[in-house]
Amino acid sequence: MGTTKVSAILGERTGDGVRVIGVGNAPAEGLKQGVVVDIDRAAGSVRKAVSDAERMAGVVMKVYNVGVAGEHIRSMNSRGVVGIPSHDHEITRDDVNRTLTAGRSFALPADREILHTLPQQYIVDDQGGIQEPCGMYGSRLEARVHVVTASKHALDNVAKTLDNSRLEIGELVLEPLASSHAVLTDDEREIGVMLVDIGGGTTDVMIYNEGGVLASGVIGIGGNNITADVAYGLRTAMKSAEEIKIEHGCALSAMVDDNERIEVPGIGFRETKQVGKQVLSAIIEPRVTELFSLINDQINKNDFKRALGAGVVLTGGSSMLFGARELAEQIFDLPVRVGTPIGVQGLSEVVNHPMYATGVGLLLHSDTSEEGRLQRTSSQVWWRQSVAQVRKAIASII
Ligand SMILES: Nc1ncnc2c1ncn2[C@@H]1O[C@H](COP(=O)(O)OP(=O)(O)OP(=O)(O)O)[C@@H](O)[C@H]1O
Ligand SMILES: [Mg+2]
């Protein structure tokens, strides 16, 4: 559920992966900056997207994963340590789970819920950098984890929206985590990469190093801000501004021909006027520069740049803005590519656009991951309870 659109991507498991068999879209109603603000209208958008996808696929959706986003998301790094029972010193899945549970055992305000506990690395006795400690011998196991929390109320509203839509719940996944499943390669995650998902209302950032998540964050700036700047700057309607941005916009003035002109429809009964493309670019560039500079300041402050051996991957609808990649390279001083979803079969050409990164990633999010199993023991249990409570409340009202 994005700020601008709700997408439902329906897939089926094949012997060697996932095949996309249906895609449905609806304009996002009742959603603001990734957060549900009107449950009935949001539920209507979900219903439309889902029924379109089901019609295309000719099957009914069984289980779904849902993306969670918004400025209520917080994240932090933590660690958990446990002793390994002395009888054989071989580390089991149970020991790993205990360590991860210890890593997420800190006091949380009553209105917040843990969404993910993402393992970064394990340390067995004094040996660090371990990705899979099961089966190793040791007497002390430590997990370094990246913990993501969300507002309970925001999640409750998502639960209620989806309950109205009569869908069965799979997993709740942080949207940039989902996007990264669809656009990043294992090599990039290992060497170090920053994913920047520029949507309509928000930009989600996720930094990977040595295979794990080092940091994540959300910035409340997206393509809608660029469109609003264009509308205001050129004195035209939002709809025209959106079309002009997509058709002629450029994030880097230096890439624009001085002589090119575009037609800008006036507001109301005012006449259409001609404006130089340079003028348009001069409106767009400062906003995109602001966005990338905010991210750059954070990565410099936290000394993350050294961890980004594979550079930056831009995704989300706004990553298609002409010149965005080049401007990002200048500001981050790192190699930048635009990531479209990879790793699915079937209707891959339909979802071959950065705006589908989150949707395809939700499809790829493995239910069998270690993280997935942990989820069901904590926030997912809470999440199901929350949905059950909402159902009960609705039933009692009826
Ligand atoms: N070719 C393009 N050039 C520039 N911008 C584009 C292009 N295509 C789409 N966009 C912009 O992408 C944005 C929508 O992206 P996306 O679908 O990823 O957002 P969302 O998931 O709905 O929102 P969010 O992630 O912020 O909640 C819109 O602002 C739209 O103007
Ligand atoms: Mg999005």
Coordinates of C-alpha atoms and ligand atoms in Angstrom, one line a residue:
M1 CA 0.0 0.0 0.0
G2 CA 1.8 3.1 -1.3
T3 CA 1.1 6.8 -1.2
T4 CA 0.1 6.9 -4.8
K5 CA -1.0 3.4 -5.7
V6 CA -2.1 0.1 -4.1
S7 CA -0.6 -2.9 -6.0
A8 CA -1.5 -6.5 -5.7
I9 CA 0.9 -8.9 -7.2
L10 CA -0.3 -12.5 -7.3
G11 CA 2.2 -15.3 -7.7
E12 CA 2.5 -19.1 -7.4
R13 CA 5.5 -21.1 -6.3
T14 CA 7.2 -23.2 -9.0
G15 CA 9.9 -25.8 -8.6
D16 CA 12.6 -23.2 -8.9
G17 CA 11.1 -19.9 -7.7
V18 CA 8.0 -17.7 -8.0
R19 CA 5.9 -17.0 -11.0
V20 CA 3.8 -13.8 -11.3
I21 CA 0.3 -14.7 -12.6
G22 CA -1.7 -11.6 -11.8
V23 CA -1.2 -7.8 -11.3
G24 CA -3.8 -5.3 -10.1
N25 CA -3.5 -1.6 -9.3
A26 CA -5.7 1.0 -7.8
P27 CA -5.1 4.6 -7.0
A28 CA -4.2 4.9 -3.3
E29 CA -7.1 6.3 -1.5
G30 CA -7.2 6.8 2.3
L31 CA -3.4 6.5 2.6
K32 CA -0.9 9.3 3.4
Q33 CA 2.8 9.0 3.4
G34 CA 2.5 5.2 3.6
V35 CA 0.0 5.3 6.6
V36 CA -3.7 4.5 6.6
V37 CA -5.7 7.6 7.3
D38 CA -9.1 6.5 6.1
I39 CA -9.8 2.8 6.6
D40 CA -12.9 2.4 4.4
R41 CA -11.3 4.2 1.4
A42 CA -8.0 2.3 1.8
A43 CA -9.9 -1.0 2.0
G44 CA -11.7 -0.1 -1.2
S45 CA -8.4 0.5 -3.0
V46 CA -7.1 -2.9 -1.7
R47 CA -10.2 -4.6 -2.8
K48 CA -9.9 -3.2 -6.3
A49 CA -6.2 -4.0 -6.7
V50 CA -6.7 -7.6 -5.4
S51 CA -9.8 -8.3 -7.5
D52 CA -8.0 -7.1 -10.7
A53 CA -5.0 -9.3 -9.9
E54 CA -7.3 -12.3 -9.2
R55 CA -9.2 -11.7 -12.4
M56 CA -6.0 -11.6 -14.4
A57 CA -4.7 -14.8 -12.7
G58 CA -8.0 -16.6 -12.8
V59 CA -7.4 -17.8 -9.2
V60 CA -8.3 -16.5 -5.8
M61 CA -5.5 -15.2 -3.5
K62 CA -4.8 -17.5 -0.6
V63 CA -2.2 -15.9 1.6
Y64 CA -0.8 -12.4 1.3
N65 CA 2.1 -10.5 2.7
V66 CA 1.6 -6.8 3.3
G67 CA 4.2 -4.0 3.2
V68 CA 4.5 -1.6 6.1
A69 CA 5.9 1.9 5.7
G70 CA 5.7 5.4 7.1
E71 CA 7.5 7.8 9.3
H72 CA 6.4 5.9 12.4
I73 CA 9.0 3.2 11.6
R74 CA 12.1 3.3 13.8
S75 CA 15.2 1.1 13.8
M76 CA 18.2 0.4 16.0
N77 CA 21.1 -2.0 16.3
S78 CA 21.2 -4.3 19.3
R79 CA 22.9 -7.5 20.5
G80 CA 21.9 -10.6 22.4
V81 CA 24.2 -13.1 24.1
V82 CA 23.5 -16.6 25.4
G83 CA 25.5 -19.4 26.9
I84 CA 25.6 -22.8 25.1
P85 CA 24.6 -25.7 27.3
S86 CA 27.8 -27.5 28.3
H87 CA 26.8 -31.1 27.5
D88 CA 27.9 -31.0 23.8
H89 CA 28.6 -27.3 22.9
E90 CA 27.0 -27.7 19.5
I91 CA 24.9 -24.7 18.6
T92 CA 21.3 -25.5 17.7
R93 CA 18.4 -23.6 16.0
D94 CA 17.0 -23.2 19.5
D95 CA 20.2 -21.5 20.7
V96 CA 20.1 -19.1 17.7
N97 CA 16.4 -18.2 18.5
R98 CA 17.3 -17.6 22.1
T99 CA 20.1 -15.3 21.1
L100 CA 17.8 -13.3 18.7
T101 CA 15.1 -13.1 21.4
A102 CA 17.8 -11.7 23.8
G103 CA 18.7 -9.2 21.1
R104 CA 15.2 -7.9 21.0
S105 CA 14.6 -7.9 24.7
F106 CA 14.6 -4.2 25.6
A107 CA 12.0 -2.0 27.1
L108 CA 9.6 -0.7 24.4
P109 CA 6.9 2.0 24.9
A110 CA 3.5 0.5 25.1
D111 CA 2.4 1.9 21.8
R112 CA 5.2 0.3 19.8
E113 CA 5.7 -3.2 18.4
I114 CA 8.8 -5.0 17.0
L115 CA 8.3 -5.6 13.3
H116 CA 11.6 -7.3 12.5
T117 CA 14.7 -8.6 14.2
L118 CA 17.2 -8.9 11.3
P119 CA 20.4 -10.8 12.1
Q120 CA 23.6 -8.9 11.0
Q121 CA 26.2 -11.4 12.1
Y122 CA 26.8 -14.0 14.8
I123 CA 29.8 -14.3 17.1
V124 CA 30.8 -17.7 18.5
D125 CA 33.1 -17.3 21.4
D126 CA 35.6 -14.8 19.9
Q127 CA 35.0 -15.6 16.2
G128 CA 32.8 -12.9 14.5
G129 CA 31.4 -12.5 10.9
I130 CA 29.4 -15.8 11.1
Q131 CA 26.2 -15.9 9.1
E132 CA 25.0 -19.4 10.1
P133 CA 26.2 -20.6 13.5
C134 CA 24.0 -23.7 13.7
G135 CA 26.1 -26.9 14.0
M136 CA 29.2 -25.0 15.1
Y137 CA 30.9 -25.6 18.5
G138 CA 31.2 -23.0 21.2
S139 CA 30.2 -21.9 24.7
R140 CA 29.0 -18.4 24.0
L141 CA 26.8 -17.2 21.1
E142 CA 26.2 -13.6 20.4
A143 CA 23.9 -12.1 17.7
R144 CA 24.2 -8.6 16.4
V145 CA 20.8 -7.6 15.1
H146 CA 19.0 -4.7 13.4
V147 CA 15.6 -4.2 15.1
V148 CA 12.8 -2.4 13.4
T149 CA 9.8 -1.1 15.4
A150 CA 6.5 0.3 14.3
S151 CA 3.6 2.2 15.9
K152 CA 1.0 -0.3 17.1
H153 CA -1.8 2.1 16.1
A154 CA -0.5 2.4 12.5
L155 CA -0.4 -1.4 12.3
D156 CA -3.9 -1.7 13.8
N157 CA -5.2 0.5 11.1
V158 CA -3.5 -1.7 8.5
A159 CA -5.1 -4.7 10.2
K160 CA -8.5 -3.2 10.1
T161 CA -8.1 -2.1 6.4
L162 CA -7.3 -5.6 5.4
D163 CA -9.9 -7.2 7.5
N164 CA -12.5 -5.2 5.8
S165 CA -11.1 -6.6 2.5
R166 CA -11.7 -10.2 3.8
L167 CA -8.2 -11.4 3.1
E168 CA -6.1 -13.9 4.9
I169 CA -2.9 -12.6 6.5
G170 CA 0.6 -13.9 5.7
E171 CA 3.4 -11.7 6.9
L172 CA 4.0 -8.0 7.7
V173 CA 7.1 -6.8 6.0
L174 CA 8.9 -3.5 6.1
E175 CA 8.6 -2.1 2.6
P176 CA 12.3 -1.4 1.9
L177 CA 13.2 -4.9 3.1
A178 CA 10.7 -6.2 0.6
S179 CA 12.0 -4.0 -2.2
S180 CA 15.5 -5.2 -1.4
H181 CA 14.5 -8.8 -2.0
A182 CA 13.4 -7.8 -5.5
V183 CA 16.2 -5.5 -6.7
L184 CA 19.4 -6.3 -4.8
T185 CA 21.8 -9.1 -5.6
D186 CA 23.4 -11.2 -2.9
D187 CA 26.8 -9.9 -3.9
E188 CA 25.7 -6.3 -3.4
R189 CA 24.4 -7.1 0.0
E190 CA 27.6 -8.8 0.9
I191 CA 30.0 -6.0 -0.3
G192 CA 27.7 -3.3 1.0
V193 CA 25.0 -1.4 -0.7
M194 CA 22.4 1.3 0.0
L195 CA 18.9 0.8 -1.3
V196 CA 16.9 4.1 -1.8
D197 CA 13.3 3.5 -2.6
I198 CA 11.9 6.8 -3.8
G199 CA 8.1 6.5 -3.8
G200 CA 5.3 9.1 -4.0
G201 CA 5.2 10.2 -0.4
T202 CA 8.2 8.8 1.3
T203 CA 11.7 7.6 0.5
D204 CA 12.8 4.5 2.3
V205 CA 16.5 3.8 2.9
M206 CA 18.1 0.5 3.8
I207 CA 21.9 -0.2 4.1
Y208 CA 23.3 -3.7 3.8
N209 CA 26.8 -4.8 4.6
E210 CA 28.3 -8.4 5.0
G211 CA 24.9 -9.8 4.1
G212 CA 23.0 -8.1 6.9
V213 CA 21.1 -4.9 7.4
L214 CA 23.3 -2.2 8.9
A215 CA 20.7 0.6 9.1
S216 CA 17.4 1.7 7.8
G217 CA 15.2 4.8 7.8
V218 CA 12.4 6.7 6.2
I219 CA 12.3 10.3 4.9
G220 CA 9.1 12.1 4.3
I221 CA 10.0 13.3 0.8
G222 CA 8.9 11.6 -2.4
G223 CA 7.8 12.2 -6.0
N224 CA 4.6 14.0 -4.9
N225 CA 6.8 16.8 -3.4
I226 CA 8.5 17.2 -6.8
T227 CA 5.1 17.3 -8.6
A228 CA 3.8 19.9 -6.1
D229 CA 7.0 22.0 -6.7
V230 CA 6.4 21.8 -10.4
A231 CA 2.7 22.8 -10.1
Y232 CA 3.6 25.7 -7.9
G233 CA 6.6 26.8 -9.9
L234 CA 5.0 26.6 -13.3
R235 CA 1.5 27.7 -12.0
T236 CA -0.2 24.7 -13.4
A237 CA -2.6 22.0 -12.1
M238 CA -1.2 19.0 -10.2
K239 CA -2.3 16.6 -12.9
S240 CA -0.5 18.6 -15.6
A241 CA 2.5 19.0 -13.3
E242 CA 2.7 15.2 -12.9
E243 CA 2.6 14.6 -16.6
I244 CA 5.2 17.3 -17.3
K245 CA 7.5 15.9 -14.6
I246 CA 7.3 12.4 -16.0
E247 CA 7.5 13.4 -19.7
H248 CA 10.1 16.3 -19.5
G249 CA 11.4 16.5 -16.0
C250 CA 15.1 16.2 -15.2
A251 CA 16.8 16.1 -11.9
L252 CA 20.1 17.5 -13.2
S253 CA 20.0 20.9 -15.0
A254 CA 23.4 20.3 -16.6
M255 CA 21.8 17.4 -18.7
V256 CA 19.1 19.7 -20.2
D257 CA 19.4 21.4 -23.6
D258 CA 19.1 25.2 -23.1
N259 CA 16.9 25.7 -26.1
E260 CA 14.2 23.0 -25.5
R261 CA 10.8 24.4 -24.6
I262 CA 7.6 22.7 -23.3
E263 CA 3.9 23.6 -23.2
V264 CA 2.4 24.2 -19.8
P265 CA -1.4 24.4 -19.5
G266 CA -2.6 27.3 -17.4
I267 CA -4.8 26.9 -14.4
G268 CA -8.5 27.5 -14.9
F269 CA -9.1 29.5 -18.0
R270 CA -5.6 30.9 -18.3
E271 CA -3.7 30.3 -21.5
T272 CA -1.2 27.6 -22.2
K273 CA 2.4 29.0 -22.0
Q274 CA 5.8 27.9 -23.3
V275 CA 8.5 27.4 -20.7
G276 CA 12.2 26.4 -21.2
K277 CA 13.1 22.9 -20.0
Q278 CA 15.9 24.5 -18.0
V279 CA 13.2 26.3 -15.9
L280 CA 11.5 23.0 -15.2
S281 CA 14.8 21.3 -14.2
A282 CA 15.7 24.3 -12.0
I283 CA 12.5 23.6 -10.0
I284 CA 13.1 19.8 -9.7
E285 CA 16.8 19.8 -9.0
P286 CA 16.7 21.5 -5.6
R287 CA 14.1 19.1 -4.2
V288 CA 16.0 16.0 -5.4
T289 CA 19.2 17.5 -4.1
E290 CA 17.6 18.1 -0.7
L291 CA 16.5 14.5 -0.6
F292 CA 19.8 13.0 -1.5
S293 CA 21.7 15.4 0.7
L294 CA 19.6 14.5 3.7
I295 CA 20.5 10.8 3.2
N296 CA 24.2 11.7 2.4
D297 CA 24.5 13.7 5.7
Q298 CA 23.2 10.7 7.6
I299 CA 25.6 8.2 6.0
N300 CA 28.5 10.5 6.5
K301 CA 27.5 11.2 10.1
N302 CA 27.4 7.5 10.8
D303 CA 30.5 6.7 8.8
F304 CA 28.6 4.2 6.6
K305 CA 30.2 5.3 3.3
R306 CA 33.1 2.9 3.8
A307 CA 30.6 0.1 4.1
L308 CA 29.1 0.8 0.7
G309 CA 31.5 -1.1 -1.6
A310 CA 28.7 -1.8 -4.2
G311 CA 27.4 1.8 -4.1
V312 CA 23.7 2.8 -4.3
V313 CA 20.6 1.2 -5.9
L314 CA 17.7 3.6 -6.5
T315 CA 14.2 2.1 -6.9
G316 CA 10.6 3.1 -6.5
G317 CA 8.6 5.0 -9.1
S318 CA 10.5 8.3 -8.7
S319 CA 13.9 6.6 -9.4
M320 CA 12.7 6.8 -13.1
L321 CA 13.0 10.5 -13.0
F322 CA 15.5 11.4 -15.8
G323 CA 18.8 12.5 -14.3
A324 CA 18.1 11.2 -10.8
R325 CA 20.8 8.5 -11.1
E326 CA 23.4 11.0 -12.3
L327 CA 22.5 13.5 -9.6
A328 CA 22.7 10.7 -7.0
E329 CA 26.2 9.8 -8.2
Q330 CA 27.4 13.4 -7.8
I331 CA 26.0 13.8 -4.3
F332 CA 26.9 10.4 -2.9
D333 CA 30.1 10.2 -4.8
L334 CA 29.4 6.5 -5.2
P335 CA 28.3 4.3 -8.2
V336 CA 24.5 4.3 -8.6
R337 CA 22.2 2.1 -10.6
V338 CA 18.4 2.0 -10.9
G339 CA 17.0 -1.3 -9.8
T340 CA 14.0 -3.0 -11.4
P341 CA 12.5 -6.2 -9.9
I342 CA 14.4 -9.3 -10.8
G343 CA 14.1 -13.0 -9.8
V344 CA 10.5 -13.7 -10.8
Q345 CA 9.1 -15.6 -13.7
G346 CA 5.7 -15.3 -15.5
L347 CA 4.5 -11.8 -16.1
S348 CA 7.9 -10.4 -15.3
E349 CA 7.6 -7.8 -18.1
V350 CA 4.5 -6.4 -16.5
V351 CA 6.2 -5.8 -13.2
N352 CA 9.5 -4.7 -14.8
H353 CA 9.3 -1.2 -13.3
P354 CA 10.9 0.2 -10.2
M355 CA 7.5 1.1 -8.8
Y356 CA 6.8 -2.6 -8.4
A357 CA 9.9 -3.3 -6.4
T358 CA 8.0 -3.5 -3.1
G359 CA 5.2 -5.6 -4.5
V360 CA 7.5 -8.1 -6.1
G361 CA 9.7 -8.2 -3.0
L362 CA 6.6 -9.1 -0.9
L363 CA 6.0 -12.0 -3.2
L364 CA 9.6 -13.1 -2.8
H365 CA 9.8 -12.6 1.0
S366 CA 10.3 -16.1 2.1
D367 CA 8.0 -17.5 4.6
T368 CA 10.6 -20.0 5.6
S369 CA 13.3 -17.5 6.4
E370 CA 14.8 -17.6 9.9
E371 CA 13.4 -14.1 10.3
G372 CA 10.0 -15.3 9.1
R373 CA 9.9 -18.0 11.8
L374 CA 10.8 -15.5 14.5
Q375 CA 8.1 -13.1 13.3
R376 CA 5.5 -15.7 14.0
T377 CA 6.6 -16.0 17.6
S378 CA 6.3 -12.4 18.3
S379 CA 4.8 -9.5 16.4
Q380 CA 3.0 -11.8 14.0
V381 CA 1.3 -13.4 16.9
W382 CA 0.4 -10.0 18.2
W383 CA -0.7 -9.0 14.7
R384 CA -3.0 -12.0 14.4
Q385 CA -4.4 -11.3 17.8
S386 CA -5.0 -7.7 16.8
V387 CA -6.9 -8.8 13.7
A388 CA -8.9 -11.3 15.8
Q389 CA -9.8 -8.5 18.2
V390 CA -10.9 -6.3 15.3
R391 CA -13.0 -9.1 13.9
K392 CA -14.6 -9.6 17.3
A393 CA -15.2 -5.9 17.7
I394 CA -16.9 -5.8 14.3
A395 CA -18.9 -8.9 15.1
S396 CA -20.1 -7.4 18.4
I397 CA -21.2 -4.2 16.6
I398 CA -23.1 -6.1 14.0
Ligands
LIG1 N1 8.9 8.0 -15.3 C1 8.8 8.7 -14.1 N2 9.6 9.8 -13.9 C2 9.5 10.5 -12.8 N3 8.7 10.1 -11.7 C3 7.9 9.0 -11.9 C4 8.0 8.2 -13.1 N4 7.1 7.1 -13.0 C5 6.6 7.3 -11.7 N5 7.0 8.4 -11.1 C6 6.7 8.9 -9.8 O1 6.8 7.8 -8.9 C7 5.9 8.1 -7.7 C8 5.2 6.8 -7.4 O2 6.2 5.8 -7.0 P1 5.7 4.5 -6.3 O3 4.7 3.8 -7.0 O4 7.0 3.8 -6.0 O5 5.2 5.2 -4.9 P2 4.2 4.5 -3.8 O6 4.7 3.2 -3.5 O7 2.8 4.7 -4.2 O8 4.5 5.6 -2.7 P3 5.3 5.5 -1.3 O9 6.3 4.4 -1.4 O10 5.9 6.8 -1.1 O11 4.3 5.2 -0.2 C9 5.0 9.2 -8.2 O12 5.4 10.4 -7.5 C10 5.3 9.3 -9.7 O13 5.2 10.7 -10.1
MG2 MG 6.3 2.5 -2.2

